[in-house]
Tab-separated table of C-alpha atoms in Angstrom:
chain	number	residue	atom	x	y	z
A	1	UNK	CA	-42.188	-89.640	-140.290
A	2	UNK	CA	-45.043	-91.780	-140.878
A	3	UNK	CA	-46.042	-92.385	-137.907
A	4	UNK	CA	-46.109	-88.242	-137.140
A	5	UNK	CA	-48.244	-88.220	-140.367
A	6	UNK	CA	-50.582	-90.826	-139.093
A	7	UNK	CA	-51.070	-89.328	-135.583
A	8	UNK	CA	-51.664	-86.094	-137.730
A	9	UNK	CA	-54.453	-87.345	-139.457
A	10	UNK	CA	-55.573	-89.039	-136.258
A	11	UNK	CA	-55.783	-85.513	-134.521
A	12	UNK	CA	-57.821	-83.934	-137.583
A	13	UNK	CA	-60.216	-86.787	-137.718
A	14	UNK	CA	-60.559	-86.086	-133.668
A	15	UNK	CA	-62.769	-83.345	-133.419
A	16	UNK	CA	-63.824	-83.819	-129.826
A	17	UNK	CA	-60.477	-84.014	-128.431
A	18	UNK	CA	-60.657	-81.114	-125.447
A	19	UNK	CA	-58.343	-78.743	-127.362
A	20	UNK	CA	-59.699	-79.351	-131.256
A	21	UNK	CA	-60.008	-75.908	-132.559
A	22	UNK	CA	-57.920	-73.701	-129.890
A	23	UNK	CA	-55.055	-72.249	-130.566
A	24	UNK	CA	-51.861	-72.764	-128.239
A	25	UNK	CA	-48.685	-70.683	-127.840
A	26	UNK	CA	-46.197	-72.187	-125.599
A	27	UNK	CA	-42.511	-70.727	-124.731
A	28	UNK	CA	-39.735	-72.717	-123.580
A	29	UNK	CA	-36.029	-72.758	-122.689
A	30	UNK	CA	-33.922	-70.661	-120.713
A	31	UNK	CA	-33.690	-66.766	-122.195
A	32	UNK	CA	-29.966	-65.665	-123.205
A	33	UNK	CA	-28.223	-62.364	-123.203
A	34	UNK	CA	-25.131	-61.851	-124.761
A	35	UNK	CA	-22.289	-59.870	-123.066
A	36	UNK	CA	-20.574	-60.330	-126.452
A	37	UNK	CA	-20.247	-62.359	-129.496
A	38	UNK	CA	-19.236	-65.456	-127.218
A	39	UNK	CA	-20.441	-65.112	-123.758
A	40	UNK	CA	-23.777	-64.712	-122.030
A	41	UNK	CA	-26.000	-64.746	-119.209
A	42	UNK	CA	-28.541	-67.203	-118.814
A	43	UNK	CA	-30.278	-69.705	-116.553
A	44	UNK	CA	-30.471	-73.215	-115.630
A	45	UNK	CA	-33.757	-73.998	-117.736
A	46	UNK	CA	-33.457	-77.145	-119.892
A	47	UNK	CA	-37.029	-76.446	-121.884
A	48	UNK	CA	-38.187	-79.725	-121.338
A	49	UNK	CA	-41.452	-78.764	-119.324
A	50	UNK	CA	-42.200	-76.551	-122.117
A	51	UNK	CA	-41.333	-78.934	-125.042
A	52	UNK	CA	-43.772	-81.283	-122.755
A	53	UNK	CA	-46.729	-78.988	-122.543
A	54	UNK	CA	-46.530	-78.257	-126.591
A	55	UNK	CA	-46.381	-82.074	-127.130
A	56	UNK	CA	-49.665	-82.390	-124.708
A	57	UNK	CA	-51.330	-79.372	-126.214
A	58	UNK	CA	-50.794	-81.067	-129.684
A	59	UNK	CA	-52.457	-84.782	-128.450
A	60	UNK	CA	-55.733	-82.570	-127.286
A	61	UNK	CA	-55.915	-81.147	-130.588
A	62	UNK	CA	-54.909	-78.111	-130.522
A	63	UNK	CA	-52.995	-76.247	-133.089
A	64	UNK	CA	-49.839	-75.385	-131.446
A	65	UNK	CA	-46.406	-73.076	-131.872
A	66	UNK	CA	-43.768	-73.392	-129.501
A	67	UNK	CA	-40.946	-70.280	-129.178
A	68	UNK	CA	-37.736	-72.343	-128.018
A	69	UNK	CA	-35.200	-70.540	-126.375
A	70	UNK	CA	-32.991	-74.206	-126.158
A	71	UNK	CA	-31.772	-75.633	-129.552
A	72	UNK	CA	-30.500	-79.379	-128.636
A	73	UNK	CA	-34.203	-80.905	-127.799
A	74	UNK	CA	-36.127	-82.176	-130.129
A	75	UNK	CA	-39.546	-80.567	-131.850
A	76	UNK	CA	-42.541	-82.422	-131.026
A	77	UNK	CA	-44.404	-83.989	-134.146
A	78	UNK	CA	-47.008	-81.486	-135.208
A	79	UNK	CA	-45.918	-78.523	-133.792
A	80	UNK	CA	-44.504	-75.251	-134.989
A	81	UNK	CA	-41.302	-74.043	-133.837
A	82	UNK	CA	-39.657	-70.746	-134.007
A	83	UNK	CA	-36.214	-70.195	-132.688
A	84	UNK	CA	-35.485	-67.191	-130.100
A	85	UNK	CA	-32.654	-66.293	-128.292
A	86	UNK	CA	-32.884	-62.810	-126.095
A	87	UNK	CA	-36.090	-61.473	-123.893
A	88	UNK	CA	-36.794	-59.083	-126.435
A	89	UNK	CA	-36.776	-61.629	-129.293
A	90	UNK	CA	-39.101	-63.867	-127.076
A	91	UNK	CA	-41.516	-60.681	-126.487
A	92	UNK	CA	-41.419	-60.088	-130.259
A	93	UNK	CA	-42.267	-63.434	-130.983
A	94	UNK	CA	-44.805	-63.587	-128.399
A	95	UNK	CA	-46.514	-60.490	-129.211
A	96	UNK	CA	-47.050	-60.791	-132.592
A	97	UNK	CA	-49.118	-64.259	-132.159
A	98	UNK	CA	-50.686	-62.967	-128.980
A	99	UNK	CA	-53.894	-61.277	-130.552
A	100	UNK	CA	-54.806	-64.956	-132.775
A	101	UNK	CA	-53.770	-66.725	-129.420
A	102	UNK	CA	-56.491	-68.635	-127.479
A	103	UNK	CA	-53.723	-70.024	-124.582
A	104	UNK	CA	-50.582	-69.142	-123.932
A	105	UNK	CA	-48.084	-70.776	-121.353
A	106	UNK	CA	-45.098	-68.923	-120.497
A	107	UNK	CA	-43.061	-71.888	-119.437
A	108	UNK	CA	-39.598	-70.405	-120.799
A	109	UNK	CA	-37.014	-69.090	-118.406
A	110	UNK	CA	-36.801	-65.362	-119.344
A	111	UNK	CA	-33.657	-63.775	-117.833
A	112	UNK	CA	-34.991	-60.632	-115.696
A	113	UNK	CA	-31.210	-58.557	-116.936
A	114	UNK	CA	-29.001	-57.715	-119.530
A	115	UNK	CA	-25.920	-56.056	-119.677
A	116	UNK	CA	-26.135	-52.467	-120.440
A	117	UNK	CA	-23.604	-52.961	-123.024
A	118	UNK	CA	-23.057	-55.792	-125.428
A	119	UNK	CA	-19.551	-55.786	-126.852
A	120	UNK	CA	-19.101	-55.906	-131.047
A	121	UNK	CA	-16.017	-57.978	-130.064
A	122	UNK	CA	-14.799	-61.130	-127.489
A	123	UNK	CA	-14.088	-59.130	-124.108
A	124	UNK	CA	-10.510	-59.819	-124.068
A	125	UNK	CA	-8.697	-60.203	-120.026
A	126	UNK	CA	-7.082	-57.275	-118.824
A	127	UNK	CA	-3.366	-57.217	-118.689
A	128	UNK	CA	-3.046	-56.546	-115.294
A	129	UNK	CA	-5.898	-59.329	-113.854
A	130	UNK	CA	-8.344	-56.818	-112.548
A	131	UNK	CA	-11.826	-57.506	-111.575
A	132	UNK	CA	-14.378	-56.758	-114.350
A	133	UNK	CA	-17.523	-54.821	-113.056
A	134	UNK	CA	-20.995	-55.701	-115.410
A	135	UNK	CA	-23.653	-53.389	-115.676
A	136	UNK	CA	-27.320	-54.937	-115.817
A	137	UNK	CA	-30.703	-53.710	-116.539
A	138	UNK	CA	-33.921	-54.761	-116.591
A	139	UNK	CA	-35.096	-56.858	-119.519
A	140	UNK	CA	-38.947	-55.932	-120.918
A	141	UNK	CA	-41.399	-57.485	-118.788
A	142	UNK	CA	-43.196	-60.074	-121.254
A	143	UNK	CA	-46.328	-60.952	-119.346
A	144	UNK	CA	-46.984	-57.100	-117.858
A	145	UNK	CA	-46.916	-56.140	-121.536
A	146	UNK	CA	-48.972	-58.686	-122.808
A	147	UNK	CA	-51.606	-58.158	-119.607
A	148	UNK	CA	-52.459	-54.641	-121.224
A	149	UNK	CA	-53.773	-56.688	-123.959
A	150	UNK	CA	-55.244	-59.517	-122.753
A	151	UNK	CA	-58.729	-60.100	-124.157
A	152	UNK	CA	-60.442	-64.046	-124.540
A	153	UNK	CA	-56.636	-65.830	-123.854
A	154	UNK	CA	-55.962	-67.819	-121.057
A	155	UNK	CA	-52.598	-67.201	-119.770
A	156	UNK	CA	-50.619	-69.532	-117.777
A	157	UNK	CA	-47.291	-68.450	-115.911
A	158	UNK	CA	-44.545	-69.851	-113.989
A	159	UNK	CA	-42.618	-68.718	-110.738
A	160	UNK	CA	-39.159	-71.058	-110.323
A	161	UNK	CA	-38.220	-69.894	-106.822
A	162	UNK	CA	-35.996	-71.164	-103.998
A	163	UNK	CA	-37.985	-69.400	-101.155
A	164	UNK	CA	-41.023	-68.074	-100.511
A	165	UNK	CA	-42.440	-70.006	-103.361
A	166	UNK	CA	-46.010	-69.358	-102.700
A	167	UNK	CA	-46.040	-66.111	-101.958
A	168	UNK	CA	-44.039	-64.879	-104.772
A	169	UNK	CA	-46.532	-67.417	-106.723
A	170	UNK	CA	-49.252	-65.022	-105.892
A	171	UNK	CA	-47.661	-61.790	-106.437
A	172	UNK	CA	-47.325	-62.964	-109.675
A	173	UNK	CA	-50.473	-64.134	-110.228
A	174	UNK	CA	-52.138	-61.034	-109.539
A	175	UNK	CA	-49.903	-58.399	-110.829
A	176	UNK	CA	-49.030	-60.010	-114.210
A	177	UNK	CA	-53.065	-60.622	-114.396
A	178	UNK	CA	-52.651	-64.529	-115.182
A	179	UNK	CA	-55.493	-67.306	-115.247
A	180	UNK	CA	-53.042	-69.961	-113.661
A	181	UNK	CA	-49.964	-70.054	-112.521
A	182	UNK	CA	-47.605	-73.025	-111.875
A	183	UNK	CA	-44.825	-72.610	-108.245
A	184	UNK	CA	-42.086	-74.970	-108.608
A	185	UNK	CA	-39.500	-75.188	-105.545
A	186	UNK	CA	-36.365	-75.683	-107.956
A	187	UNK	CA	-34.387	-76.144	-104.756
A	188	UNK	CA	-35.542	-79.339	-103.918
A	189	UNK	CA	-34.315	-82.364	-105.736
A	190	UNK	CA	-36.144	-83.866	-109.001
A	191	UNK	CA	-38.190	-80.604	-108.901
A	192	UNK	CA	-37.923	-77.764	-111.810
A	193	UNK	CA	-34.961	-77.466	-114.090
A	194	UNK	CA	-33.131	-80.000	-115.946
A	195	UNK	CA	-34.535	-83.120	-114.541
A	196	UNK	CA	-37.603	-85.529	-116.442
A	197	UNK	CA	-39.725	-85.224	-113.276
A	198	UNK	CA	-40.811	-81.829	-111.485
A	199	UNK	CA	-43.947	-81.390	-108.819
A	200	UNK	CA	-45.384	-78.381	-108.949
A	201	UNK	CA	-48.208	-76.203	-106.866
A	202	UNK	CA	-51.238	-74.379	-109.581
A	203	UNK	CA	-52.547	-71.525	-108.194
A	204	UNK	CA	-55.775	-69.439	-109.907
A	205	UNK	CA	-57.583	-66.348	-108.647
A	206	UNK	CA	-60.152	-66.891	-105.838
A	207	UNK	CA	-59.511	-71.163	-105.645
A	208	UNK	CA	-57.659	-73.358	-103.606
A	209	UNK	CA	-54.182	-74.464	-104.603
A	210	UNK	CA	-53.402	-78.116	-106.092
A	211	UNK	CA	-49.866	-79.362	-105.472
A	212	UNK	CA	-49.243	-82.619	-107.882
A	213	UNK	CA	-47.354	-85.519	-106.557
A	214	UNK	CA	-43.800	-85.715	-107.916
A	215	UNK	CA	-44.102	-87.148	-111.737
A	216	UNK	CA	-42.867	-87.021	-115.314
A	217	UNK	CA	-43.260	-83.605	-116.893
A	218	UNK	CA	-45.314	-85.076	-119.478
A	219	UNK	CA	-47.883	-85.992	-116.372
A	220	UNK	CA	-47.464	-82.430	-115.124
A	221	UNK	CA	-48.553	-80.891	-118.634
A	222	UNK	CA	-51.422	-82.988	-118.824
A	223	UNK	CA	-52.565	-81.877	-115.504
A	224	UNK	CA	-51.843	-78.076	-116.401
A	225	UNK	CA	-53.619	-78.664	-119.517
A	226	UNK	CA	-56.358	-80.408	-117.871
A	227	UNK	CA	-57.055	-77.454	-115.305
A	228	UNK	CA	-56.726	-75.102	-117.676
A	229	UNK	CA	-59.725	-76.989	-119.886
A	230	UNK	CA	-61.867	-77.090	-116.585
A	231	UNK	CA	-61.843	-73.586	-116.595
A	232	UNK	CA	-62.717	-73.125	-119.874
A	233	UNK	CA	-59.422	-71.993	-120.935
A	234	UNK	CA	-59.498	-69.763	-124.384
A	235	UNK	CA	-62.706	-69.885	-125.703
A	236	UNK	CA	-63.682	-66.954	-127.097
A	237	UNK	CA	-66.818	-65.311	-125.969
B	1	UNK	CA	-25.370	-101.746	-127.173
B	2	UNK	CA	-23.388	-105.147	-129.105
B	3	UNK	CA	-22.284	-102.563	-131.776
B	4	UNK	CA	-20.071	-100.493	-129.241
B	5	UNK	CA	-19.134	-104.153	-127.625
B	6	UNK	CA	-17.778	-105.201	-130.540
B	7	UNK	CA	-15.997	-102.156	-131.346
B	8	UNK	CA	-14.073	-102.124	-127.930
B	9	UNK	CA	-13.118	-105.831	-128.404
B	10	UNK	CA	-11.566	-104.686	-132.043
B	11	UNK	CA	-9.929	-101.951	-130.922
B	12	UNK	CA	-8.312	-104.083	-128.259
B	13	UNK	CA	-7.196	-106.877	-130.911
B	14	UNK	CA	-5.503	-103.484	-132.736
B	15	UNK	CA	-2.286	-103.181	-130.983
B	16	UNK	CA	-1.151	-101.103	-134.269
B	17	UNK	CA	-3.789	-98.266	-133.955
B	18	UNK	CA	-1.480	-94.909	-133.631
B	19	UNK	CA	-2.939	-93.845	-130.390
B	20	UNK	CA	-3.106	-97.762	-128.535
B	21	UNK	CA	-1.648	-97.897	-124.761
B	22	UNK	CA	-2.012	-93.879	-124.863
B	23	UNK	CA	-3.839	-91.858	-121.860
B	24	UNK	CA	-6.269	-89.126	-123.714
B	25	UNK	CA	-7.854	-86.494	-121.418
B	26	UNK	CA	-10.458	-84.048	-123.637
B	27	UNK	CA	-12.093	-81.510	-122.013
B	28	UNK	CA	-15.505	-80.259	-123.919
B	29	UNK	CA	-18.502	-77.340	-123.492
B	30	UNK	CA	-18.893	-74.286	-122.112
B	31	UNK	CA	-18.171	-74.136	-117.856
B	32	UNK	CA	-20.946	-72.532	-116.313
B	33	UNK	CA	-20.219	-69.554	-113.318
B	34	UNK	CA	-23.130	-69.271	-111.142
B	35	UNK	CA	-24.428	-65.758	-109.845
B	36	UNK	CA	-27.364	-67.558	-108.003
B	37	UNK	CA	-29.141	-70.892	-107.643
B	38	UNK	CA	-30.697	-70.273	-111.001
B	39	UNK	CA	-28.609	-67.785	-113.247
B	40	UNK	CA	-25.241	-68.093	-114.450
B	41	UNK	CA	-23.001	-66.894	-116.828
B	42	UNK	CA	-21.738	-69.346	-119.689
B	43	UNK	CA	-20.472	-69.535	-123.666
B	44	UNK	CA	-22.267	-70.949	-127.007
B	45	UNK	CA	-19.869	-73.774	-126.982
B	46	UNK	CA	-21.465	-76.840	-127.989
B	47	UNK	CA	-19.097	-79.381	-126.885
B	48	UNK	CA	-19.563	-80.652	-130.334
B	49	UNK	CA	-15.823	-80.485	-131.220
B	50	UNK	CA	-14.295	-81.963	-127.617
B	51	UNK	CA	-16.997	-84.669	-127.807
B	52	UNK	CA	-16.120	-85.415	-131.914
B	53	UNK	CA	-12.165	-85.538	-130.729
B	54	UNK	CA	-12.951	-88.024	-127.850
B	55	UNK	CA	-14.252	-90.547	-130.167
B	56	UNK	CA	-11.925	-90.240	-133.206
B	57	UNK	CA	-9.237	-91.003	-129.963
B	58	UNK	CA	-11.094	-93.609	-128.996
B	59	UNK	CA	-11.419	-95.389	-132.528
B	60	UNK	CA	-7.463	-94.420	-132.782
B	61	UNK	CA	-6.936	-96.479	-129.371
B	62	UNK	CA	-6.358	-94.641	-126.783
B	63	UNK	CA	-7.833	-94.966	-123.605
B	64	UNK	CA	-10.076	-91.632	-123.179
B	65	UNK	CA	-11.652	-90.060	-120.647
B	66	UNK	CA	-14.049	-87.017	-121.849
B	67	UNK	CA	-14.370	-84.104	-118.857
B	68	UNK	CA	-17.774	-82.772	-119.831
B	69	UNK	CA	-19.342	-79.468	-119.154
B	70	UNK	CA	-22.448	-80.078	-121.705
B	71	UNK	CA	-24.886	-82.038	-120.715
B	72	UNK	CA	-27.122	-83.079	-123.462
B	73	UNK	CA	-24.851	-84.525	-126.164
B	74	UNK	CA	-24.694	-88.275	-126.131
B	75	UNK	CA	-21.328	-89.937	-124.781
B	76	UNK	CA	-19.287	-91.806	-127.499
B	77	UNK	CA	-18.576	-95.372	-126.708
B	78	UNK	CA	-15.886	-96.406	-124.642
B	79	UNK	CA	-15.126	-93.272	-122.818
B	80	UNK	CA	-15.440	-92.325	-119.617
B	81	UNK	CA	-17.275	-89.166	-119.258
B	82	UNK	CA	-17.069	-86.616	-115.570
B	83	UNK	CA	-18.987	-84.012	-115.860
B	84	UNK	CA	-18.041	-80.726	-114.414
B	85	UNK	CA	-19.831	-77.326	-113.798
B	86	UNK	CA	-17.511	-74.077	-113.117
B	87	UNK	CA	-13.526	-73.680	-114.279
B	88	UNK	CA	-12.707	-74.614	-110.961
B	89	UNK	CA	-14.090	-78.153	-111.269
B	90	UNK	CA	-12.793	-78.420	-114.323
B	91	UNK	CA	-9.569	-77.485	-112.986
B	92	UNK	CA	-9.794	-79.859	-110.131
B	93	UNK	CA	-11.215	-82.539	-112.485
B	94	UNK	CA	-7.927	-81.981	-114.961
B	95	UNK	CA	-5.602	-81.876	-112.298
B	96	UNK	CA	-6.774	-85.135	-110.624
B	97	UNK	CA	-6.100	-87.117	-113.992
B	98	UNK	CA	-2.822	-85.035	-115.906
B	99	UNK	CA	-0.295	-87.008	-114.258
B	100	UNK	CA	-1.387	-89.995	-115.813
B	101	UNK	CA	-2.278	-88.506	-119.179
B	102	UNK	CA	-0.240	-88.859	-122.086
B	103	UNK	CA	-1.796	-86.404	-124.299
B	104	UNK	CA	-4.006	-83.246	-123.023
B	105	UNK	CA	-6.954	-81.842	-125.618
B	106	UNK	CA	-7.852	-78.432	-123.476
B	107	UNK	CA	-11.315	-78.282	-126.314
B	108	UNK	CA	-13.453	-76.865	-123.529
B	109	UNK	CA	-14.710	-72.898	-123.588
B	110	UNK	CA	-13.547	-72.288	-119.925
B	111	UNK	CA	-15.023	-69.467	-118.528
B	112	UNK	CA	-12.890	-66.247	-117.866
B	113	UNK	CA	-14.655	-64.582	-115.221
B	114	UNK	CA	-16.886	-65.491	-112.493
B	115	UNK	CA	-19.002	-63.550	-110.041
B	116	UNK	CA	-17.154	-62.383	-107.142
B	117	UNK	CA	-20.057	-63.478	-105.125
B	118	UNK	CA	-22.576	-66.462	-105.036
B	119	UNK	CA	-26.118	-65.776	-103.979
B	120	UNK	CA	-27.615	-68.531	-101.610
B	121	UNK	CA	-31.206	-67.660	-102.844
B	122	UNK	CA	-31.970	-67.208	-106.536
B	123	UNK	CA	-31.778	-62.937	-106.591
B	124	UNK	CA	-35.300	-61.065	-106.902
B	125	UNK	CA	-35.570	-57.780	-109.208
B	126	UNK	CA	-35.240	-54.703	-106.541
B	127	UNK	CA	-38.336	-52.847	-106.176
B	128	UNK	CA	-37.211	-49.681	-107.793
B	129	UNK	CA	-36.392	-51.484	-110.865
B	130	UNK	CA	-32.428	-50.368	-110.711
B	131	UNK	CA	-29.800	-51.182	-112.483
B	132	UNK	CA	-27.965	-54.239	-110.989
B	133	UNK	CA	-23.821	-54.499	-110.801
B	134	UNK	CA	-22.042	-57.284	-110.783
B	135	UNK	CA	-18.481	-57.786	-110.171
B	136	UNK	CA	-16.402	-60.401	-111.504
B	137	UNK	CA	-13.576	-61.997	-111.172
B	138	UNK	CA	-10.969	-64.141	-112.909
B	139	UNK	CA	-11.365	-67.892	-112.842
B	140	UNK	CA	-8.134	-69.881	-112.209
B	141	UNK	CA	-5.790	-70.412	-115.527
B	142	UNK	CA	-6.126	-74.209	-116.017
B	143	UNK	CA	-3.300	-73.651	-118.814
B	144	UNK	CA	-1.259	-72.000	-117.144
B	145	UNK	CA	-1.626	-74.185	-113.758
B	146	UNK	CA	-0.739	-77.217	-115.815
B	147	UNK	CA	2.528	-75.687	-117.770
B	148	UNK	CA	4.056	-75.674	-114.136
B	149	UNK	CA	3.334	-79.480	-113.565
B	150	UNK	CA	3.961	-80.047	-117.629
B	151	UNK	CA	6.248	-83.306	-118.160
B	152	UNK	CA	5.782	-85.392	-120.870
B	153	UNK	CA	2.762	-84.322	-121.636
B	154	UNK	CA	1.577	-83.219	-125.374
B	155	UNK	CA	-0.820	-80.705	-124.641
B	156	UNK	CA	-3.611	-79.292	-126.988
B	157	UNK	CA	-4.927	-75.883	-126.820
B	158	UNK	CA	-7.726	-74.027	-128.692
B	159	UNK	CA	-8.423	-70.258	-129.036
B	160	UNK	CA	-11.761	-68.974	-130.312
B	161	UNK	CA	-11.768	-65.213	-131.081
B	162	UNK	CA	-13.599	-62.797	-133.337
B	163	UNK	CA	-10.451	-60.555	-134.245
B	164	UNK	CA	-6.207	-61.028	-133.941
B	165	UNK	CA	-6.984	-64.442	-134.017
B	166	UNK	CA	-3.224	-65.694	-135.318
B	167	UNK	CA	-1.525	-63.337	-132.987
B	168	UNK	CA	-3.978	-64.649	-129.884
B	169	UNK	CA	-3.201	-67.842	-131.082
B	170	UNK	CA	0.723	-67.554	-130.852
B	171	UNK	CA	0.557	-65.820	-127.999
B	172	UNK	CA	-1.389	-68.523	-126.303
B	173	UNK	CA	0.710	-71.276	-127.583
B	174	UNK	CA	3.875	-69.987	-125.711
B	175	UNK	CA	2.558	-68.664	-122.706
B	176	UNK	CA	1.140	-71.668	-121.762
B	177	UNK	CA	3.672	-73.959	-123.156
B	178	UNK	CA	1.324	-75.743	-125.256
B	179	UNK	CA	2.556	-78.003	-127.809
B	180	UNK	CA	-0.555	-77.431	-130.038
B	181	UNK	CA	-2.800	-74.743	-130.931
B	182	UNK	CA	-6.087	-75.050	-132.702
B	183	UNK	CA	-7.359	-71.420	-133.975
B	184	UNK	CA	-11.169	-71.015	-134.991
B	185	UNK	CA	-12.610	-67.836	-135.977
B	186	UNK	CA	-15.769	-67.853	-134.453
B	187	UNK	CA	-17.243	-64.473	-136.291
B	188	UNK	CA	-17.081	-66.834	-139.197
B	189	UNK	CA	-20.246	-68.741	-141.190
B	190	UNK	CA	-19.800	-72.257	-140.216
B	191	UNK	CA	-16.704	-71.964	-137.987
B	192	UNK	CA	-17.002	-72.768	-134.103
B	193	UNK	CA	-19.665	-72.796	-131.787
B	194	UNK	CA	-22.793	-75.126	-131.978
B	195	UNK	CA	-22.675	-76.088	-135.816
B	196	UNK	CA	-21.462	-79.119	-137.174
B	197	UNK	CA	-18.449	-77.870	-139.210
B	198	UNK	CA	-15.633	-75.641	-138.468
B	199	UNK	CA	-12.399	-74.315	-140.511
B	200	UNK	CA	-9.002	-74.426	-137.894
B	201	UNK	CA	-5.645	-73.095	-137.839
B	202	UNK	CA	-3.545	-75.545	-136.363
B	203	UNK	CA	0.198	-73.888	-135.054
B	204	UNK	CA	3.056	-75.289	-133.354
B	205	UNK	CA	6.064	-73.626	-132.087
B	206	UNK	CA	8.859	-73.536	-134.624
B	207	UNK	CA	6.259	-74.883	-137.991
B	208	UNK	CA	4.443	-73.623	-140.423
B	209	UNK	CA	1.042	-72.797	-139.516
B	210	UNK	CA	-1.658	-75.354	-141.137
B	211	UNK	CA	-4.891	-74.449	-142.038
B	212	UNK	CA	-7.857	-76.979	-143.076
B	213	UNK	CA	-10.692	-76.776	-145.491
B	214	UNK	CA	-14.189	-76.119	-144.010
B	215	UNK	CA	-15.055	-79.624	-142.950
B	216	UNK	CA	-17.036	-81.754	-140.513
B	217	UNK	CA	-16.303	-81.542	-136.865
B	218	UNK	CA	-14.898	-85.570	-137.133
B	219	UNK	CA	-13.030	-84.525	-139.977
B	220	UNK	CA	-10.818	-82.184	-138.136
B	221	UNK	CA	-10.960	-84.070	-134.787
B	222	UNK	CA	-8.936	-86.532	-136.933
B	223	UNK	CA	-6.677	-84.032	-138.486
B	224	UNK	CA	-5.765	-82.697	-135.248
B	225	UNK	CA	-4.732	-85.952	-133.417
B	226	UNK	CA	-2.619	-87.398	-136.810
B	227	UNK	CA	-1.256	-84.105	-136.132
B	228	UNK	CA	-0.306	-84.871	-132.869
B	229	UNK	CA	0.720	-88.071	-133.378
B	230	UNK	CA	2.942	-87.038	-136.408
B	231	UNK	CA	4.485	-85.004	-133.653
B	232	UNK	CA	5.133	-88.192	-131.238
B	233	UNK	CA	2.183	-86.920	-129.055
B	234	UNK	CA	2.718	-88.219	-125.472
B	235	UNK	CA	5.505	-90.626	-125.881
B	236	UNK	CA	7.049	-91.364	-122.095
B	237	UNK	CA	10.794	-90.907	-122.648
């Protein structure tokens, strides 16, 4: 406790650290959605890249709230935490800091579907064994909502594929109107979910892509963060 | 590090502690069925409760091996911990070890269902934005698999539910000739999933049903094994 209060005070009395003034919004975790009051869909995100870039974010100065879709890690020192658990909570959260945000990284694992229907009660086994057949829809599409609003922020996505990594990368990119976005191959090993290390590829509009070496997430937030500076991320005009 | 050391060499020099020379097999968490590479289906068990029963074993004397599906809880000393992913490696997992285990805690949320199929590549959102189906089918009954091989094993059931929950509970206990049933609630404040705390029903064939105060998951780990052991838990004949 003290020494979060010290770095605290440390930060304040910073002023020329790179982030000292902008405002960051950083998601995290792995999106649920509930079949019924016990079961769910979800994904194999462990937040930990996320949790990584809010701790970063925070040691450049900047003034930071991190939506956590995972419970069991725990909050960096300094930062604000709220608590979500569907794709719609995480676009409600989202969207109502969005306008007073200056960057935003997207790192959480939002699940694309949901089941149509979400039961009041715990689906109980049929009697005679059958299969079980699970309608899914769509879930809202965070970043195309938030790129009909998009004014000063600098917005920084992620694609998690296991194929055509770059390409999909791209699409992204360019339809969901991002500043940068960050391609991890979760296929291969000690890359993506889970693990402490990833190596990712960071593509922007109109410049080459930069593929880090494999490293600790906390080395691959600083060099998000870092590119994202270089371009000026967030400052308002 | 010396702590747990010198715990293990007391328990050794306890040949009186109820559970010493006994075999204890907990299972713990939520199993996890895959749709792709990324995305599976799962529960909002914690593996708080398994995990809090594997060390009040452990301090009782037994020799205990934990069969994890929950990753980010710390192991309690002197266990042996597998982890496991779907039912069926749990299954496998359980079956490997229940010949040589004296008393069975099934504390794991094993998953029901699981999708009929298993995409190689994590699955992209069709163009046309459709609704998705997914079929599922049932995972193997690890209760039920075990009754058949059942000899002097003391086996331990739970059932979680949000409505019948006594007459679940019965009908659990005797189809799957367990020996003991733990009942939880989980629509209840406080009860089940994730939190520290939970309220039980414990039920045996031919007693009086027992239910405990709201209290700490350690506190009922205990009351469930002097349960069991009041019972002559796992005795070879």
């Amino acid at each position: 406790v003290i020494l979060a209060w010290l770095t605290d005070q440390l930060i304040q009395l910073t002023p020329d650290l790179p982030l000292a003034g902008r405002r960051v919004v950083v998601t995290a975790g792995g999106t649920r959605e509930a079949l019924d009051p016990v079961r769910f869909i979800t994904n194999r995100s462990s937040g930990k890249m996320g949790y990584a870039i809010a701790q970063v974010a925070r040691e450049f100065g900047a003034t930071v709230t991190l939506i956590s879709a995972t419970t069991h890690l725990p909050a960096p020192s300094g930062v604000k935490v709220m608590m979500v658990d569907s794709a719609q909570a995480l676009l409600t959260a989202v969207s109502d800091v969005y306008d007073a945000t200056d960057i935003l990284v997207m790192a959480a694992a939002v699940s694309d579907y949901r089941p149509v229907e979400l039961a009041d009660q715990k689906i109980k086994k049929p009697a005679d064994h059958a299969d079980l057949t699970l309608r899914l829809t769509e879930t809202p599409d965070i970043l195309k909502t938030l790129a009909a609003r998009k004014r000063h922020q600098y917005v920084i996505g992620f694609a998690a594929e296991t194929q055509s990594l770059l390409a999909n990368a791209n699409r992204k990119l360019t339809s969901k109107k991002l500043d940068l976005i960050v391609a991890n191959d979760v296929s291969k090993p000690g890359v993506g979910f889970n693990g402490d290390t990833n190596q990712v590829t960071l593509l922007r509009p109109q410049q080459q892509p930069v593929t880090t070496e494999l490293a600790t997430k906390s080395v691959i937030a600083r060099k998000i963060l870092t590119t994202a500076i270089a371009d000026g991320a967030g400052k308002q005009a």
